[in-house]
Amino acid sequence: MKLVFAGTPEVAVPALDALLASGRHEVAAVVTRPDAPAGRGRRLVASPVAQRAEEAGIEVLKPNRPRDEEFLARLREIGPDCCPVVAYGALLPRVALDVPVHGWVNLHFSLLPAWRGAAPVQHSIMAGDEITGASTFLIEEGLDSGPVYGTVTEEIRPTDTSGDLLTRLAFAGAGLLAATMDGIEDGTLKAVPQPTEGITLAPKITVEDAQIDWATPALRVDRVVRGCTPAPGAWTTFRGERLKLIQVVPVPERTDLAPGALDVGKNNVYVGTGSYAVELHWVQAQGKKPMRAADWARGVRITSGESVGS
């Protein structure tokens, strides 16, 4: 088939690579978000997908909005059979959805209908799921509600951050998306409507969502830290300034600390929660680089009775 691939961040690049390597389909163009400011100089930088497409000599389309007439005219001119999508980042209007014969097929990082929305991987970790996966589905105008072509499953490991898990899903999902294109082309794959039960939503995680509530149990604290790593980054406050939490480890034997209370040893920093303590392993103070929590504690000279959080 002739394909137009839509995607923006680094997590979409493995899928583009899989389609380019398949040898079975032609990736005629790539659709991605416009260049965005990045780095200290806030210089405009092309998206990872755009950079990869340019390396491969593929036409790159960067509409401000997918309903822009200039973009739609070029899409019709290309005449794709199907448009595979991975984390494109913009809502596709009906007028665009109707262009390819086989529609737009999205690779979504959950087992639909679980975790429809922008942050499925983060929410699956924060909810304590043991299994997640990726799904390919036909995009409709509803939120991730279209019929499903296929799925792959992935175990959530006890120490997984959302970054760890998303990296594995990006590569497993790339193979799934390529296989889905093959199945659509040869007519062996039909999309199946999603179940009406088991629907959960995964809205974007905000900075406010990433603030740790020390009154919640230790397992919840650990899941929020892992789910919000690397972005937007779990955090608390210490002496009125924000402290980013990069890694914590639950310590069931420490039940003697009140929520938020600090206990500092020579090489350990413990914080009380609503159940038992967690040990801080890696933190990042405001304006500083990430460091081991014990080094941070020595630097700020924590005194007896101090705590984190409000």
PDB file of C-alpha atoms in Angstrom:
ATOM      1  CA  MET A   1       0.000   0.000   0.000  1.00  0.00           C
ATOM      2  CA  LYS A   2       0.949   3.645  -0.329  1.00  0.00           C
ATOM      3  CA  LEU A   3       1.194   5.047   3.208  1.00  0.00           C
ATOM      4  CA  VAL A   4       1.349   8.474   4.804  1.00  0.00           C
ATOM      5  CA  PHE A   5       2.735   8.079   8.327  1.00  0.00           C
ATOM      6  CA  ALA A   6       1.662  10.489  11.077  1.00  0.00           C
ATOM      7  CA  GLY A   7       3.729  10.834  14.253  1.00  0.00           C
ATOM      8  CA  THR A   8       5.790  13.309  16.250  1.00  0.00           C
ATOM      9  CA  PRO A   9       7.891  12.178  19.271  1.00  0.00           C
ATOM     10  CA  GLU A  10      10.795   9.759  19.608  1.00  0.00           C
ATOM     11  CA  VAL A  11       8.428   6.948  20.629  1.00  0.00           C
ATOM     12  CA  ALA A  12       6.945   7.009  17.094  1.00  0.00           C
ATOM     13  CA  VAL A  13      10.281   6.528  15.310  1.00  0.00           C
ATOM     14  CA  PRO A  14      10.518   2.711  15.751  1.00  0.00           C
ATOM     15  CA  ALA A  15       7.161   2.309  13.994  1.00  0.00           C
ATOM     16  CA  LEU A  16       8.273   4.499  11.096  1.00  0.00           C
ATOM     17  CA  ASP A  17      11.491   2.487  10.876  1.00  0.00           C
ATOM     18  CA  ALA A  18       9.529  -0.787  10.839  1.00  0.00           C
ATOM     19  CA  LEU A  19       7.385   0.402   7.942  1.00  0.00           C
ATOM     20  CA  LEU A  20      10.408   1.654   6.012  1.00  0.00           C
ATOM     21  CA  ALA A  21      12.162  -1.683   6.564  1.00  0.00           C
ATOM     22  CA  SER A  22       9.201  -3.867   5.635  1.00  0.00           C
ATOM     23  CA  GLY A  23       9.789  -3.545   1.897  1.00  0.00           C
ATOM     24  CA  ARG A  24       6.131  -4.242   1.327  1.00  0.00           C
ATOM     25  CA  HIS A  25       4.663  -0.743   1.529  1.00  0.00           C
ATOM     26  CA  GLU A  26       5.680   2.686   0.273  1.00  0.00           C
ATOM     27  CA  VAL A  27       5.893   5.445   2.868  1.00  0.00           C
ATOM     28  CA  ALA A  28       5.140   8.337   0.518  1.00  0.00           C
ATOM     29  CA  ALA A  29       5.154  11.096   3.142  1.00  0.00           C
ATOM     30  CA  VAL A  30       5.180  11.833   6.853  1.00  0.00           C
ATOM     31  CA  VAL A  31       2.830  14.141   8.763  1.00  0.00           C
ATOM     32  CA  THR A  32       4.166  15.635  11.986  1.00  0.00           C
ATOM     33  CA  ARG A  33       3.698  18.587  14.293  1.00  0.00           C
ATOM     34  CA  PRO A  34       5.361  21.896  13.340  1.00  0.00           C
ATOM     35  CA  ASP A  35       8.880  22.630  14.575  1.00  0.00           C
ATOM     36  CA  ALA A  36       8.893  23.602  18.256  1.00  0.00           C
ATOM     37  CA  PRO A  37      11.256  25.645  20.487  1.00  0.00           C
ATOM     38  CA  ALA A  38      13.772  23.510  22.379  1.00  0.00           C
ATOM     39  CA  GLY A  39      16.880  23.922  24.511  1.00  0.00           C
ATOM     40  CA  ARG A  40      18.211  26.975  26.308  1.00  0.00           C
ATOM     41  CA  GLY A  41      18.197  29.077  23.171  1.00  0.00           C
ATOM     42  CA  ARG A  42      14.586  28.078  22.398  1.00  0.00           C
ATOM     43  CA  ARG A  43      15.643  27.405  18.825  1.00  0.00           C
ATOM     44  CA  LEU A  44      13.017  25.840  16.552  1.00  0.00           C
ATOM     45  CA  VAL A  45      13.714  22.110  16.218  1.00  0.00           C
ATOM     46  CA  ALA A  46      12.039  19.553  13.968  1.00  0.00           C
ATOM     47  CA  SER A  47      10.288  16.629  15.646  1.00  0.00           C
ATOM     48  CA  PRO A  48      12.129  13.286  15.942  1.00  0.00           C
ATOM     49  CA  VAL A  49       9.810  11.818  13.296  1.00  0.00           C
ATOM     50  CA  ALA A  50      10.512  14.719  10.937  1.00  0.00           C
ATOM     51  CA  GLN A  51      14.256  14.280  11.425  1.00  0.00           C
ATOM     52  CA  ARG A  52      14.061  10.551  10.704  1.00  0.00           C
ATOM     53  CA  ALA A  53      11.917  11.130   7.596  1.00  0.00           C
ATOM     54  CA  GLU A  54      14.343  13.729   6.267  1.00  0.00           C
ATOM     55  CA  GLU A  55      17.218  11.270   6.760  1.00  0.00           C
ATOM     56  CA  ALA A  56      15.256   8.734   4.702  1.00  0.00           C
ATOM     57  CA  GLY A  57      14.491  11.281   1.969  1.00  0.00           C
ATOM     58  CA  ILE A  58      10.736  11.271   2.610  1.00  0.00           C
ATOM     59  CA  GLU A  59       8.489  14.286   2.122  1.00  0.00           C
ATOM     60  CA  VAL A  60       7.520  15.891   5.451  1.00  0.00           C
ATOM     61  CA  LEU A  61       4.214  17.705   5.981  1.00  0.00           C
ATOM     62  CA  LYS A  62       3.918  20.009   9.023  1.00  0.00           C
ATOM     63  CA  PRO A  63       0.425  21.511   9.039  1.00  0.00           C
ATOM     64  CA  ASN A  64      -0.472  23.883  11.877  1.00  0.00           C
ATOM     65  CA  ARG A  65      -3.803  22.069  11.902  1.00  0.00           C
ATOM     66  CA  PRO A  66      -4.796  18.884  10.030  1.00  0.00           C
ATOM     67  CA  ARG A  67      -7.832  20.715   8.643  1.00  0.00           C
ATOM     68  CA  ASP A  68      -5.682  23.279   6.807  1.00  0.00           C
ATOM     69  CA  GLU A  69      -6.760  23.250   3.165  1.00  0.00           C
ATOM     70  CA  GLU A  70      -3.196  23.269   1.830  1.00  0.00           C
ATOM     71  CA  PHE A  71      -2.402  20.107   3.810  1.00  0.00           C
ATOM     72  CA  LEU A  72      -5.639  18.383   2.786  1.00  0.00           C
ATOM     73  CA  ALA A  73      -5.015  19.186  -0.867  1.00  0.00           C
ATOM     74  CA  ARG A  74      -1.528  17.669  -0.697  1.00  0.00           C
ATOM     75  CA  LEU A  75      -2.862  14.599   1.131  1.00  0.00           C
ATOM     76  CA  ARG A  76      -5.459  14.048  -1.608  1.00  0.00           C
ATOM     77  CA  GLU A  77      -2.762  14.549  -4.229  1.00  0.00           C
ATOM     78  CA  ILE A  78      -0.591  11.843  -2.668  1.00  0.00           C
ATOM     79  CA  GLY A  79      -3.619   9.549  -2.461  1.00  0.00           C
ATOM     80  CA  PRO A  80      -2.568   7.201   0.368  1.00  0.00           C
ATOM     81  CA  ASP A  81      -4.248   3.808   0.764  1.00  0.00           C
ATOM     82  CA  CYS A  82      -3.820   4.020   4.551  1.00  0.00           C
ATOM     83  CA  CYS A  83      -2.370   6.403   7.129  1.00  0.00           C
ATOM     84  CA  PRO A  84      -0.688   4.702  10.117  1.00  0.00           C
ATOM     85  CA  VAL A  85      -0.487   6.952  13.194  1.00  0.00           C
ATOM     86  CA  VAL A  86       1.706   6.903  16.327  1.00  0.00           C
ATOM     87  CA  ALA A  87       1.467   9.771  18.832  1.00  0.00           C
ATOM     88  CA  TYR A  88       0.831  12.431  16.199  1.00  0.00           C
ATOM     89  CA  GLY A  89      -0.544  14.882  18.751  1.00  0.00           C
ATOM     90  CA  ALA A  90      -3.406  16.591  16.915  1.00  0.00           C
ATOM     91  CA  LEU A  91      -7.092  15.810  16.422  1.00  0.00           C
ATOM     92  CA  LEU A  92      -7.877  14.546  12.933  1.00  0.00           C
ATOM     93  CA  PRO A  93     -11.060  16.010  11.382  1.00  0.00           C
ATOM     94  CA  ARG A  94     -13.517  13.916   9.390  1.00  0.00           C
ATOM     95  CA  VAL A  95     -12.429  15.587   6.153  1.00  0.00           C
ATOM     96  CA  ALA A  96      -8.918  14.177   6.691  1.00  0.00           C
ATOM     97  CA  LEU A  97     -10.105  10.785   7.964  1.00  0.00           C
ATOM     98  CA  ASP A  98     -12.032  10.251   4.729  1.00  0.00           C
ATOM     99  CA  VAL A  99      -9.030  10.660   2.392  1.00  0.00           C
ATOM    100  CA  PRO A 100      -7.297   7.225   2.599  1.00  0.00           C
ATOM    101  CA  VAL A 101      -9.270   4.196   1.375  1.00  0.00           C
ATOM    102  CA  HIS A 102      -8.434   2.191   4.498  1.00  0.00           C
ATOM    103  CA  GLY A 103      -8.590   5.126   6.893  1.00  0.00           C
ATOM    104  CA  TRP A 104      -6.120   6.161   9.592  1.00  0.00           C
ATOM    105  CA  VAL A 105      -4.872   3.312  11.792  1.00  0.00           C
ATOM    106  CA  ASN A 106      -3.538   4.291  15.212  1.00  0.00           C
ATOM    107  CA  LEU A 107      -0.985   2.455  17.355  1.00  0.00           C
ATOM    108  CA  HIS A 108      -2.113   3.099  20.936  1.00  0.00           C
ATOM    109  CA  PHE A 109      -0.091   2.007  23.976  1.00  0.00           C
ATOM    110  CA  SER A 110      -2.765   0.156  25.950  1.00  0.00           C
ATOM    111  CA  LEU A 111      -5.046  -2.842  25.629  1.00  0.00           C
ATOM    112  CA  LEU A 112      -8.178  -1.039  24.493  1.00  0.00           C
ATOM    113  CA  PRO A 113     -10.740  -0.199  25.770  1.00  0.00           C
ATOM    114  CA  ALA A 114      -8.507   0.270  28.831  1.00  0.00           C
ATOM    115  CA  TRP A 115      -6.763   3.632  29.142  1.00  0.00           C
ATOM    116  CA  ARG A 116      -8.147   5.614  26.258  1.00  0.00           C
ATOM    117  CA  GLY A 117      -6.442   8.991  26.068  1.00  0.00           C
ATOM    118  CA  ALA A 118      -3.118  10.797  26.033  1.00  0.00           C
ATOM    119  CA  ALA A 119      -1.233   9.031  28.852  1.00  0.00           C
ATOM    120  CA  PRO A 120      -2.079   5.303  28.860  1.00  0.00           C
ATOM    121  CA  VAL A 121       1.354   4.101  29.987  1.00  0.00           C
ATOM    122  CA  GLN A 122       1.563   6.511  32.921  1.00  0.00           C
ATOM    123  CA  HIS A 123      -1.940   5.645  34.102  1.00  0.00           C
ATOM    124  CA  SER A 124      -1.385   1.883  33.822  1.00  0.00           C
ATOM    125  CA  ILE A 125       1.647   2.112  36.115  1.00  0.00           C
ATOM    126  CA  MET A 126      -0.050   4.479  38.558  1.00  0.00           C
ATOM    127  CA  ALA A 127      -3.077   2.173  38.754  1.00  0.00           C
ATOM    128  CA  GLY A 128      -0.895  -0.819  39.631  1.00  0.00           C
ATOM    129  CA  ASP A 129      -1.692  -2.825  36.490  1.00  0.00           C
ATOM    130  CA  GLU A 130       0.424  -5.936  36.031  1.00  0.00           C
ATOM    131  CA  ILE A 131      -0.183  -6.308  32.289  1.00  0.00           C
ATOM    132  CA  THR A 132      -0.555  -3.710  29.553  1.00  0.00           C
ATOM    133  CA  GLY A 133       0.172  -3.697  25.831  1.00  0.00           C
ATOM    134  CA  ALA A 134      -0.454  -1.950  22.550  1.00  0.00           C
ATOM    135  CA  SER A 135      -3.399  -1.928  20.154  1.00  0.00           C
ATOM    136  CA  THR A 136      -3.903  -0.958  16.523  1.00  0.00           C
ATOM    137  CA  PHE A 137      -7.325   0.459  15.746  1.00  0.00           C
ATOM    138  CA  LEU A 138      -9.217   2.361  13.060  1.00  0.00           C
ATOM    139  CA  ILE A 139      -9.511   5.997  14.065  1.00  0.00           C
ATOM    140  CA  GLU A 140     -13.031   7.362  14.424  1.00  0.00           C
ATOM    141  CA  GLU A 141     -14.099  10.770  15.668  1.00  0.00           C
ATOM    142  CA  GLY A 142     -14.507   9.436  19.250  1.00  0.00           C
ATOM    143  CA  LEU A 143     -11.588   9.220  21.705  1.00  0.00           C
ATOM    144  CA  ASP A 144      -9.663   6.007  20.910  1.00  0.00           C
ATOM    145  CA  SER A 145     -13.000   4.252  20.423  1.00  0.00           C
ATOM    146  CA  GLY A 146     -12.564   2.697  16.973  1.00  0.00           C
ATOM    147  CA  PRO A 147     -12.559  -1.029  16.145  1.00  0.00           C
ATOM    148  CA  VAL A 148      -9.350  -2.906  16.946  1.00  0.00           C
ATOM    149  CA  TYR A 149      -7.172  -4.747  14.425  1.00  0.00           C
ATOM    150  CA  GLY A 150      -4.690  -6.358  16.791  1.00  0.00           C
ATOM    151  CA  THR A 151      -2.895  -6.257  20.142  1.00  0.00           C
ATOM    152  CA  VAL A 152       0.367  -7.230  21.812  1.00  0.00           C
ATOM    153  CA  THR A 153       0.761  -7.630  25.573  1.00  0.00           C
ATOM    154  CA  GLU A 154       3.594  -6.501  27.827  1.00  0.00           C
ATOM    155  CA  GLU A 155       4.269  -7.239  31.498  1.00  0.00           C
ATOM    156  CA  ILE A 156       4.716  -4.226  33.777  1.00  0.00           C
ATOM    157  CA  ARG A 157       7.824  -4.909  35.838  1.00  0.00           C
ATOM    158  CA  PRO A 158       7.958  -3.859  39.513  1.00  0.00           C
ATOM    159  CA  THR A 159      10.587  -1.178  38.865  1.00  0.00           C
ATOM    160  CA  ASP A 160       9.303   0.085  35.488  1.00  0.00           C
ATOM    161  CA  THR A 161       9.046   3.815  34.953  1.00  0.00           C
ATOM    162  CA  SER A 162       6.737   5.065  32.229  1.00  0.00           C
ATOM    163  CA  GLY A 163       9.863   5.749  30.179  1.00  0.00           C
ATOM    164  CA  ASP A 164      11.064   2.142  30.518  1.00  0.00           C
ATOM    165  CA  LEU A 165       7.694   0.686  29.629  1.00  0.00           C
ATOM    166  CA  LEU A 166       7.019   3.071  26.754  1.00  0.00           C
ATOM    167  CA  THR A 167      10.360   2.198  25.164  1.00  0.00           C
ATOM    168  CA  ARG A 168       9.518  -1.519  25.158  1.00  0.00           C
ATOM    169  CA  LEU A 169       6.001  -0.867  23.862  1.00  0.00           C
ATOM    170  CA  ALA A 170       7.326   1.368  21.082  1.00  0.00           C
ATOM    171  CA  PHE A 171       9.336  -1.509  19.623  1.00  0.00           C
ATOM    172  CA  ALA A 172       6.719  -4.219  20.229  1.00  0.00           C
ATOM    173  CA  GLY A 173       4.053  -1.917  18.809  1.00  0.00           C
ATOM    174  CA  ALA A 174       6.155  -1.149  15.733  1.00  0.00           C
ATOM    175  CA  GLY A 175       5.977  -4.795  14.708  1.00  0.00           C
ATOM    176  CA  LEU A 176       2.258  -4.865  15.417  1.00  0.00           C
ATOM    177  CA  LEU A 177       1.639  -1.803  13.234  1.00  0.00           C
ATOM    178  CA  ALA A 178       3.650  -3.251  10.343  1.00  0.00           C
ATOM    179  CA  ALA A 179       1.746  -6.556  10.623  1.00  0.00           C
ATOM    180  CA  THR A 180      -1.532  -4.640  10.713  1.00  0.00           C
ATOM    181  CA  MET A 181      -0.652  -2.884   7.451  1.00  0.00           C
ATOM    182  CA  ASP A 182       0.123  -6.275   5.882  1.00  0.00           C
ATOM    183  CA  GLY A 183      -3.183  -7.729   7.077  1.00  0.00           C
ATOM    184  CA  ILE A 184      -5.200  -4.783   5.783  1.00  0.00           C
ATOM    185  CA  GLU A 185      -3.507  -5.004   2.397  1.00  0.00           C
ATOM    186  CA  ASP A 186      -4.106  -8.726   1.865  1.00  0.00           C
ATOM    187  CA  GLY A 187      -7.599  -8.660   3.391  1.00  0.00           C
ATOM    188  CA  THR A 188      -6.856 -11.157   6.177  1.00  0.00           C
ATOM    189  CA  LEU A 189      -7.380  -8.661   9.008  1.00  0.00           C
ATOM    190  CA  LYS A 190     -10.725  -7.182  10.029  1.00  0.00           C
ATOM    191  CA  ALA A 191     -11.245  -4.618  12.763  1.00  0.00           C
ATOM    192  CA  VAL A 192     -13.366  -5.798  15.707  1.00  0.00           C
ATOM    193  CA  PRO A 193     -15.496  -3.350  17.756  1.00  0.00           C
ATOM    194  CA  GLN A 194     -14.176  -2.633  21.230  1.00  0.00           C
ATOM    195  CA  PRO A 195     -16.038  -4.096  24.229  1.00  0.00           C
ATOM    196  CA  THR A 196     -18.460  -1.729  25.921  1.00  0.00           C
ATOM    197  CA  GLU A 197     -17.196  -2.820  29.345  1.00  0.00           C
ATOM    198  CA  GLY A 198     -13.794  -2.139  30.864  1.00  0.00           C
ATOM    199  CA  ILE A 199     -13.443   1.381  29.484  1.00  0.00           C
ATOM    200  CA  THR A 200     -10.982   3.519  31.453  1.00  0.00           C
ATOM    201  CA  LEU A 201      -9.640   6.966  30.598  1.00  0.00           C
ATOM    202  CA  ALA A 202      -6.046   8.208  30.631  1.00  0.00           C
ATOM    203  CA  PRO A 203      -5.983  11.994  30.391  1.00  0.00           C
ATOM    204  CA  LYS A 204      -2.688  13.863  30.198  1.00  0.00           C
ATOM    205  CA  ILE A 205      -0.790  13.873  33.508  1.00  0.00           C
ATOM    206  CA  THR A 206      -0.407  17.444  34.755  1.00  0.00           C
ATOM    207  CA  VAL A 207       2.297  18.834  37.021  1.00  0.00           C
ATOM    208  CA  GLU A 208      -0.343  19.062  39.757  1.00  0.00           C
ATOM    209  CA  ASP A 209      -1.152  15.354  39.320  1.00  0.00           C
ATOM    210  CA  ALA A 210       2.530  14.559  39.865  1.00  0.00           C
ATOM    211  CA  GLN A 211       2.701  16.089  43.346  1.00  0.00           C
ATOM    212  CA  ILE A 212       3.148  13.380  45.979  1.00  0.00           C
ATOM    213  CA  ASP A 213       0.525  13.045  48.685  1.00  0.00           C
ATOM    214  CA  TRP A 214       2.472  11.528  51.573  1.00  0.00           C
ATOM    215  CA  ALA A 215      -0.754  10.500  53.328  1.00  0.00           C
ATOM    216  CA  THR A 216      -1.307   7.849  50.641  1.00  0.00           C
ATOM    217  CA  PRO A 217       0.230   4.357  51.039  1.00  0.00           C
ATOM    218  CA  ALA A 218       3.844   3.679  50.110  1.00  0.00           C
ATOM    219  CA  LEU A 219       2.860   1.579  47.091  1.00  0.00           C
ATOM    220  CA  ARG A 220       0.846   4.492  45.736  1.00  0.00           C
ATOM    221  CA  VAL A 221       3.779   6.871  46.235  1.00  0.00           C
ATOM    222  CA  ASP A 222       6.074   4.463  44.390  1.00  0.00           C
ATOM    223  CA  ARG A 223       3.612   4.075  41.498  1.00  0.00           C
ATOM    224  CA  VAL A 224       3.149   7.821  41.087  1.00  0.00           C
ATOM    225  CA  VAL A 225       6.916   8.377  41.038  1.00  0.00           C
ATOM    226  CA  ARG A 226       7.444   5.623  38.455  1.00  0.00           C
ATOM    227  CA  GLY A 227       4.410   6.663  36.395  1.00  0.00           C
ATOM    228  CA  CYS A 228       5.560  10.291  36.244  1.00  0.00           C
ATOM    229  CA  THR A 229       9.183   9.472  35.328  1.00  0.00           C
ATOM    230  CA  PRO A 230      10.577  10.935  33.140  1.00  0.00           C
ATOM    231  CA  ALA A 231       7.662  13.331  32.530  1.00  0.00           C
ATOM    232  CA  PRO A 232       6.194  15.398  34.001  1.00  0.00           C
ATOM    233  CA  GLY A 233       8.305  14.296  37.013  1.00  0.00           C
ATOM    234  CA  ALA A 234       6.964  13.473  40.478  1.00  0.00           C
ATOM    235  CA  TRP A 235       7.702  16.102  43.091  1.00  0.00           C
ATOM    236  CA  THR A 236       7.257  17.286  46.634  1.00  0.00           C
ATOM    237  CA  THR A 237       8.401  20.353  48.552  1.00  0.00           C
ATOM    238  CA  PHE A 238      11.228  20.852  51.046  1.00  0.00           C
ATOM    239  CA  ARG A 239      11.804  24.132  52.844  1.00  0.00           C
ATOM    240  CA  GLY A 240       9.404  25.808  50.453  1.00  0.00           C
ATOM    241  CA  GLU A 241      11.168  24.686  47.265  1.00  0.00           C
ATOM    242  CA  ARG A 242      10.252  21.948  44.837  1.00  0.00           C
ATOM    243  CA  LEU A 243      12.116  18.636  45.106  1.00  0.00           C
ATOM    244  CA  LYS A 244      11.826  16.235  42.179  1.00  0.00           C
ATOM    245  CA  LEU A 245      11.622  12.532  43.054  1.00  0.00           C
ATOM    246  CA  ILE A 246      13.272  10.284  40.493  1.00  0.00           C
ATOM    247  CA  GLN A 247      13.376   6.944  42.340  1.00  0.00           C
ATOM    248  CA  VAL A 248      11.933   5.715  45.623  1.00  0.00           C
ATOM    249  CA  VAL A 249      11.772   2.218  47.104  1.00  0.00           C
ATOM    250  CA  PRO A 250       9.085   1.057  49.575  1.00  0.00           C
ATOM    251  CA  VAL A 251      10.475  -0.176  52.914  1.00  0.00           C
ATOM    252  CA  PRO A 252       7.744  -2.260  54.652  1.00  0.00           C
ATOM    253  CA  GLU A 253       9.751  -2.720  57.864  1.00  0.00           C
ATOM    254  CA  ARG A 254       9.768   1.037  58.572  1.00  0.00           C
ATOM    255  CA  THR A 255       6.372   1.834  60.070  1.00  0.00           C
ATOM    256  CA  ASP A 256       7.580   4.405  62.592  1.00  0.00           C
ATOM    257  CA  LEU A 257       7.450   7.580  60.479  1.00  0.00           C
ATOM    258  CA  ALA A 258       4.490   9.944  60.106  1.00  0.00           C
ATOM    259  CA  PRO A 259       3.474  10.935  56.539  1.00  0.00           C
ATOM    260  CA  GLY A 260       6.153  13.238  55.115  1.00  0.00           C
ATOM    261  CA  ALA A 261       8.498  12.887  58.094  1.00  0.00           C
ATOM    262  CA  LEU A 262      12.191  12.521  57.196  1.00  0.00           C
ATOM    263  CA  ASP A 263      14.704  10.184  58.791  1.00  0.00           C
ATOM    264  CA  VAL A 264      18.271  10.539  57.570  1.00  0.00           C
ATOM    265  CA  GLY A 265      21.020   7.988  58.138  1.00  0.00           C
ATOM    266  CA  LYS A 266      24.596   7.919  56.892  1.00  0.00           C
ATOM    267  CA  ASN A 267      23.634   6.505  53.482  1.00  0.00           C
ATOM    268  CA  ASN A 268      19.822   6.446  53.579  1.00  0.00           C
ATOM    269  CA  VAL A 269      16.941   8.903  53.484  1.00  0.00           C
ATOM    270  CA  TYR A 270      13.516   7.645  54.539  1.00  0.00           C
ATOM    271  CA  VAL A 271      10.117   9.377  54.275  1.00  0.00           C
ATOM    272  CA  GLY A 272       6.943   8.316  56.029  1.00  0.00           C
ATOM    273  CA  THR A 273       3.729   7.674  54.088  1.00  0.00           C
ATOM    274  CA  GLY A 274       0.193   6.631  54.943  1.00  0.00           C
ATOM    275  CA  SER A 275       1.373   3.022  55.404  1.00  0.00           C
ATOM    276  CA  TYR A 276       5.124   2.375  55.766  1.00  0.00           C
ATOM    277  CA  ALA A 277       8.154   4.401  54.709  1.00  0.00           C
ATOM    278  CA  VAL A 278       9.820   4.772  51.353  1.00  0.00           C
ATOM    279  CA  GLU A 279      13.546   5.260  50.871  1.00  0.00           C
ATOM    280  CA  LEU A 280      14.538   8.101  48.558  1.00  0.00           C
ATOM    281  CA  HIS A 281      17.170   6.885  46.092  1.00  0.00           C
ATOM    282  CA  TRP A 282      17.450   9.674  43.490  1.00  0.00           C
ATOM    283  CA  VAL A 283      16.198  13.258  43.761  1.00  0.00           C
ATOM    284  CA  GLN A 284      16.686  16.579  41.994  1.00  0.00           C
ATOM    285  CA  ALA A 285      16.601  19.829  43.922  1.00  0.00           C
ATOM    286  CA  GLN A 286      15.407  22.997  42.247  1.00  0.00           C
ATOM    287  CA  GLY A 287      18.103  24.304  39.889  1.00  0.00           C
ATOM    288  CA  LYS A 288      20.343  21.285  40.501  1.00  0.00           C
ATOM    289  CA  LYS A 289      21.277  18.103  38.657  1.00  0.00           C
ATOM    290  CA  PRO A 290      19.868  14.694  39.696  1.00  0.00           C
ATOM    291  CA  MET A 291      21.766  13.222  42.660  1.00  0.00           C
ATOM    292  CA  ARG A 292      21.644  10.415  45.171  1.00  0.00           C
ATOM    293  CA  ALA A 293      19.268  11.286  47.985  1.00  0.00           C
ATOM    294  CA  ALA A 294      21.943  10.715  50.643  1.00  0.00           C
ATOM    295  CA  ASP A 295      24.200  13.271  48.929  1.00  0.00           C
ATOM    296  CA  TRP A 296      21.330  15.745  48.720  1.00  0.00           C
ATOM    297  CA  ALA A 297      20.537  15.253  52.430  1.00  0.00           C
ATOM    298  CA  ARG A 298      24.148  15.878  53.436  1.00  0.00           C
ATOM    299  CA  GLY A 299      24.237  19.015  51.331  1.00  0.00           C
ATOM    300  CA  VAL A 300      21.102  20.594  52.816  1.00  0.00           C
ATOM    301  CA  ARG A 301      21.899  19.373  56.369  1.00  0.00           C
ATOM    302  CA  ILE A 302      18.474  18.070  57.319  1.00  0.00           C
ATOM    303  CA  THR A 303      17.716  18.484  61.004  1.00  0.00           C
ATOM    304  CA  SER A 304      15.631  16.269  63.285  1.00  0.00           C
ATOM    305  CA  GLY A 305      11.901  16.801  62.884  1.00  0.00           C
ATOM    306  CA  GLU A 306      11.977  18.158  59.321  1.00  0.00           C
ATOM    307  CA  SER A 307       9.576  16.845  56.702  1.00  0.00           C
ATOM    308  CA  VAL A 308       8.680  17.060  53.027  1.00  0.00           C
ATOM    309  CA  GLY A 309       5.367  18.126  51.559  1.00  0.00           C
ATOM    310  CA  SER A 310       2.852  20.634  52.857  1.00  0.00           C
TER     311      SER A 310
END
